Amino acid sequence: MTRIDLSGGLVVVTGGAGSIGSAVAVQAAQAGASVAVCDTNYEAAERIAEEIRSNGGVSEGFHVDVTDATAVREIMQRSVGELGEMRGLVTAAGLLRTGPLATQTHQDWQQMMAVNVDGTFHAVQAAIPYLKAAGGSIVTMGSVSAFIGSAEGGGYTTSKGAVLSLSYAAAGELAPQGIRVNNVAPGWVDGGFTHQALEASDDPEALRKRACALHPLGRMAAPADVANAVVWLLSDQAAFITGSMLLVDGGFMIQH
């Protein structure tokens, strides 16, 4: 069996304490990468890093607000200084605010754009000099939301559409520098935003059943399902793949 090998390089994960980001961090470490777990919640990021270290890996937790371009640049520099040459970047930091377009507040809209779009741009831009030095890979976190209309999800849909377009633009621009850029688009994931919705729901079991039924495979993605795709795209097994969008959606988009 061919094993994914990320040894000898650093993978930086923004949103690294979230359900998908932490799964990516752990799997990247299992594949041999040193991992910078970056999140606004430093304590949670450091817990993930400690889990990696306790299993023999190399990792550090870092506090970063991806909406702050200067802070992102500083964290990239610190990560490389402490953990070695950068091999990959995963932009898993994300924010969801729901509400009808007619009444969604400007603040909620701006916050989603600041984290999901600006945050992705800041991380990609800051990583370019380090990835350019050795060649490397960027995986941005998208969503099936980029392709569909959904009640009360217009802001999030817009932000994920922008992330996908940014990924395509970056892939074309950075390919001559040896940097690959791809986007992973999950359907409903059993973690993160879904768990928030379940906690807020009057009938969480009905919501869970409805979410599972949206996917022809009959379940939501586990965070590890998404991480599997991300880590593969980071690896040399995907060396001729750039500018692609990979659906990890259990068949969700077949119906659209």
Coordinates of C-alpha atoms in Angstrom, one line a residue:
M1 CA 0.0 0.0 0.0
T2 CA 1.3 3.4 -1.0
R3 CA 1.6 5.7 2.1
I4 CA 1.1 9.5 1.9
D5 CA 4.4 11.0 2.9
L6 CA 4.7 14.6 4.0
S7 CA 7.9 14.1 6.0
G8 CA 10.5 16.8 5.9
G9 CA 8.2 19.7 5.7
L10 CA 5.9 22.0 7.6
V11 CA 2.1 22.3 7.1
V12 CA 0.4 25.4 8.4
V13 CA -3.3 25.0 9.2
T14 CA -5.4 28.1 9.9
G15 CA -8.6 27.3 11.8
G16 CA -6.5 24.4 13.1
A17 CA -8.6 24.0 16.3
G18 CA -11.8 23.5 14.4
S19 CA -13.3 20.1 13.6
I20 CA -11.9 20.0 10.0
G21 CA -8.7 21.9 10.7
S22 CA -7.8 19.7 13.7
A23 CA -8.4 16.5 11.7
V24 CA -6.2 17.9 8.9
A25 CA -3.5 18.8 11.5
V26 CA -3.5 15.3 13.0
Q27 CA -3.5 13.5 9.7
A28 CA -0.7 15.7 8.3
A29 CA 1.4 14.9 11.3
Q30 CA 0.7 11.2 10.9
A31 CA 2.0 11.6 7.4
G32 CA 5.2 13.0 8.8
A33 CA 4.8 16.7 8.5
S34 CA 5.6 19.2 11.3
V35 CA 2.4 21.1 11.9
A36 CA 1.6 24.7 12.9
V37 CA -1.9 24.6 14.4
C38 CA -3.1 28.2 14.1
D39 CA -6.4 29.5 15.5
T40 CA -8.0 32.4 17.4
N41 CA -8.4 29.9 20.3
Y42 CA -4.8 29.4 21.3
E43 CA -5.7 27.0 24.1
A44 CA -7.6 24.7 21.8
A45 CA -4.8 25.0 19.1
E46 CA -2.2 24.0 21.7
R47 CA -4.3 21.0 22.8
I48 CA -4.3 19.7 19.2
A49 CA -0.5 20.3 19.0
E50 CA 0.0 18.5 22.3
E51 CA -2.0 15.5 21.0
I52 CA 0.3 15.4 18.0
R53 CA 3.4 15.7 20.1
S54 CA 2.1 12.9 22.5
N55 CA 1.9 10.6 19.4
G56 CA 5.5 11.4 18.4
G57 CA 4.9 14.2 16.0
V58 CA 6.2 17.8 15.8
S59 CA 3.7 20.6 16.3
E60 CA 3.1 23.9 17.9
G61 CA -0.1 25.9 18.6
F62 CA -0.2 29.5 17.5
H63 CA -2.7 32.3 18.1
V64 CA -3.7 34.1 15.0
D65 CA -6.7 36.2 13.8
V66 CA -6.7 35.6 10.0
T67 CA -8.4 38.9 9.4
D68 CA -5.2 40.7 10.5
A69 CA -2.8 40.5 7.6
T70 CA 0.2 41.6 9.7
A71 CA -0.5 38.9 12.3
V72 CA -0.8 36.2 9.7
R73 CA 2.6 37.2 8.2
E74 CA 4.2 37.1 11.6
I75 CA 2.8 33.6 12.3
M76 CA 4.1 32.3 9.0
Q77 CA 7.5 33.6 9.8
R78 CA 7.4 32.2 13.3
S79 CA 6.1 28.8 12.1
V80 CA 8.9 28.4 9.6
G81 CA 11.5 29.6 12.2
E82 CA 10.4 27.1 14.8
L83 CA 9.2 24.1 12.7
G84 CA 11.1 24.2 9.5
E85 CA 10.7 24.7 5.8
M86 CA 7.0 25.1 4.7
R87 CA 5.6 22.4 2.5
G88 CA 1.9 23.2 2.7
L89 CA -0.9 25.6 3.7
V90 CA -4.4 24.7 4.6
T91 CA -6.9 27.5 5.0
A92 CA -9.6 26.0 7.3
A93 CA -10.5 29.1 9.3
G94 CA -14.2 29.8 8.6
L95 CA -17.2 31.6 10.0
L96 CA -20.9 31.0 9.4
R97 CA -23.6 33.6 10.1
T98 CA -27.1 32.7 8.8
G99 CA -30.0 34.9 8.1
P100 CA -32.3 36.1 5.2
L101 CA -30.6 38.5 2.8
A102 CA -33.4 41.0 3.5
T103 CA -32.5 41.2 7.2
Q104 CA -28.9 40.0 7.5
T105 CA -26.9 42.6 9.3
H106 CA -24.0 44.3 7.6
Q107 CA -21.8 43.3 10.5
D108 CA -22.5 39.6 10.0
W109 CA -21.9 39.9 6.3
Q110 CA -18.6 41.7 6.8
Q111 CA -17.4 39.3 9.5
M112 CA -18.0 36.3 7.1
M113 CA -16.1 38.1 4.3
A114 CA -13.3 39.1 6.6
V115 CA -12.7 35.6 7.9
N116 CA -13.6 33.4 5.0
V117 CA -12.4 35.5 2.1
D118 CA -9.9 38.0 3.5
G119 CA -8.5 35.4 5.8
T120 CA -7.9 33.0 3.0
F121 CA -6.2 35.7 1.0
H122 CA -4.0 36.8 3.9
A123 CA -2.8 33.3 4.5
V124 CA -2.2 32.5 0.9
Q125 CA -0.3 35.8 0.3
A126 CA 1.8 35.3 3.4
A127 CA 2.7 31.7 2.5
I128 CA 3.9 32.4 -1.0
P129 CA 7.5 33.4 -0.3
Y130 CA 8.0 30.2 1.9
L131 CA 6.3 27.8 -0.5
K132 CA 8.0 29.3 -3.5
A133 CA 11.4 28.5 -1.9
A134 CA 10.8 24.8 -2.1
G135 CA 7.6 24.3 -4.1
G136 CA 4.6 23.4 -2.1
S137 CA 0.8 23.1 -2.0
I138 CA -2.1 25.1 -0.8
V139 CA -5.5 23.7 -0.1
T140 CA -8.3 26.2 0.5
M141 CA -11.5 25.1 2.3
G142 CA -14.6 25.5 0.2
S143 CA -18.1 24.2 0.5
V144 CA -21.0 22.8 -1.7
S145 CA -22.6 26.1 -0.6
A146 CA -20.6 27.8 -3.3
F147 CA -22.7 26.1 -5.9
I148 CA -26.3 26.2 -4.5
G149 CA -28.8 28.7 -3.2
S150 CA -29.9 28.1 0.3
A151 CA -32.4 29.8 2.6
E152 CA -30.7 32.1 5.0
G153 CA -27.2 31.1 3.7
G154 CA -26.6 33.9 1.1
G155 CA -23.6 35.4 2.9
Y156 CA -21.9 32.2 3.5
T157 CA -22.6 31.0 -0.1
T158 CA -21.1 34.3 -1.4
S159 CA -18.0 33.9 0.7
K160 CA -17.3 30.4 -0.4
G161 CA -17.9 31.3 -4.0
A162 CA -15.2 34.0 -3.6
V163 CA -12.8 31.5 -2.0
L164 CA -13.2 29.2 -4.9
S165 CA -12.6 32.0 -7.4
L166 CA -9.5 33.1 -5.4
S167 CA -8.2 29.5 -5.5
Y168 CA -8.5 29.3 -9.3
A169 CA -6.8 32.7 -9.7
A170 CA -4.0 31.7 -7.3
A171 CA -3.5 28.3 -9.0
G172 CA -2.9 29.9 -12.4
E173 CA -0.6 32.6 -11.0
L174 CA 1.4 30.4 -8.8
A175 CA 1.9 27.3 -10.9
P176 CA 5.0 28.7 -12.7
Q177 CA 6.5 29.1 -9.2
G178 CA 6.0 25.5 -8.4
I179 CA 3.1 26.1 -6.0
R180 CA -0.1 24.0 -6.5
V181 CA -3.5 25.4 -5.3
N182 CA -6.6 23.3 -4.9
N183 CA -10.0 23.7 -3.2
V184 CA -11.8 21.0 -1.2
A185 CA -15.6 21.4 -1.0
P186 CA -17.4 19.3 1.7
G187 CA -21.1 18.8 2.1
W188 CA -22.5 18.7 5.6
V189 CA -19.8 17.7 8.1
D190 CA -20.6 16.0 11.4
G191 CA -18.8 18.7 13.4
G192 CA -18.3 22.4 13.6
F193 CA -21.1 24.4 12.1
T194 CA -23.4 21.3 12.0
H195 CA -23.0 20.7 15.7
Q196 CA -23.7 24.4 16.3
A197 CA -27.0 24.0 14.3
L198 CA -27.9 20.8 16.2
E199 CA -27.4 22.6 19.6
A200 CA -29.6 25.4 18.5
S201 CA -32.3 23.2 17.0
D202 CA -35.6 22.4 18.7
D203 CA -35.4 18.9 17.1
P204 CA -31.8 18.0 16.7
E205 CA -32.5 14.4 15.8
A206 CA -34.8 15.4 12.9
L207 CA -32.1 17.8 11.7
R208 CA -29.5 15.2 11.8
K209 CA -31.6 12.7 9.8
R210 CA -32.5 15.4 7.3
A211 CA -28.8 16.3 6.9
C212 CA -27.8 12.7 6.4
A213 CA -30.6 12.2 3.8
L214 CA -29.2 15.0 1.7
H215 CA -26.2 12.8 0.8
P216 CA -26.8 9.7 -1.4
L217 CA -24.2 7.8 0.7
G218 CA -26.6 8.2 3.6
R219 CA -24.5 10.1 6.1
M220 CA -22.7 13.3 6.7
A221 CA -18.9 13.5 6.3
A222 CA -16.7 12.9 9.3
P223 CA -14.0 15.5 9.7
A224 CA -11.5 12.8 8.8
D225 CA -13.2 12.3 5.4
V226 CA -12.4 15.9 4.5
A227 CA -8.9 15.7 6.0
N228 CA -8.1 12.6 3.9
A229 CA -8.7 14.6 0.7
V230 CA -6.8 17.6 2.0
V231 CA -3.7 15.7 3.0
W232 CA -3.7 13.8 -0.3
L233 CA -3.8 17.0 -2.2
L234 CA -0.9 18.3 -0.1
S235 CA 1.2 15.2 -1.0
D236 CA 3.3 14.3 -4.1
Q237 CA 0.6 11.8 -5.0
A238 CA -1.3 14.9 -6.3
A239 CA 1.8 16.4 -7.9
F240 CA 0.0 17.1 -11.2
I241 CA -3.2 18.5 -9.7
T242 CA -3.7 22.2 -9.5
G243 CA -6.6 24.5 -10.0
S244 CA -9.0 21.8 -9.1
M245 CA -12.1 21.7 -6.9
L246 CA -12.6 18.4 -5.1
L247 CA -16.1 17.6 -3.8
V248 CA -16.0 15.6 -0.6
D249 CA -19.8 15.5 -0.4
G250 CA -21.1 12.0 -0.3
G251 CA -22.8 12.6 -3.6
F252 CA -24.6 15.8 -2.5
M253 CA -24.0 17.6 -5.7
I254 CA -25.3 14.8 -7.9
Q255 CA -28.7 16.2 -7.0
H256 CA -27.9 19.7 -8.1

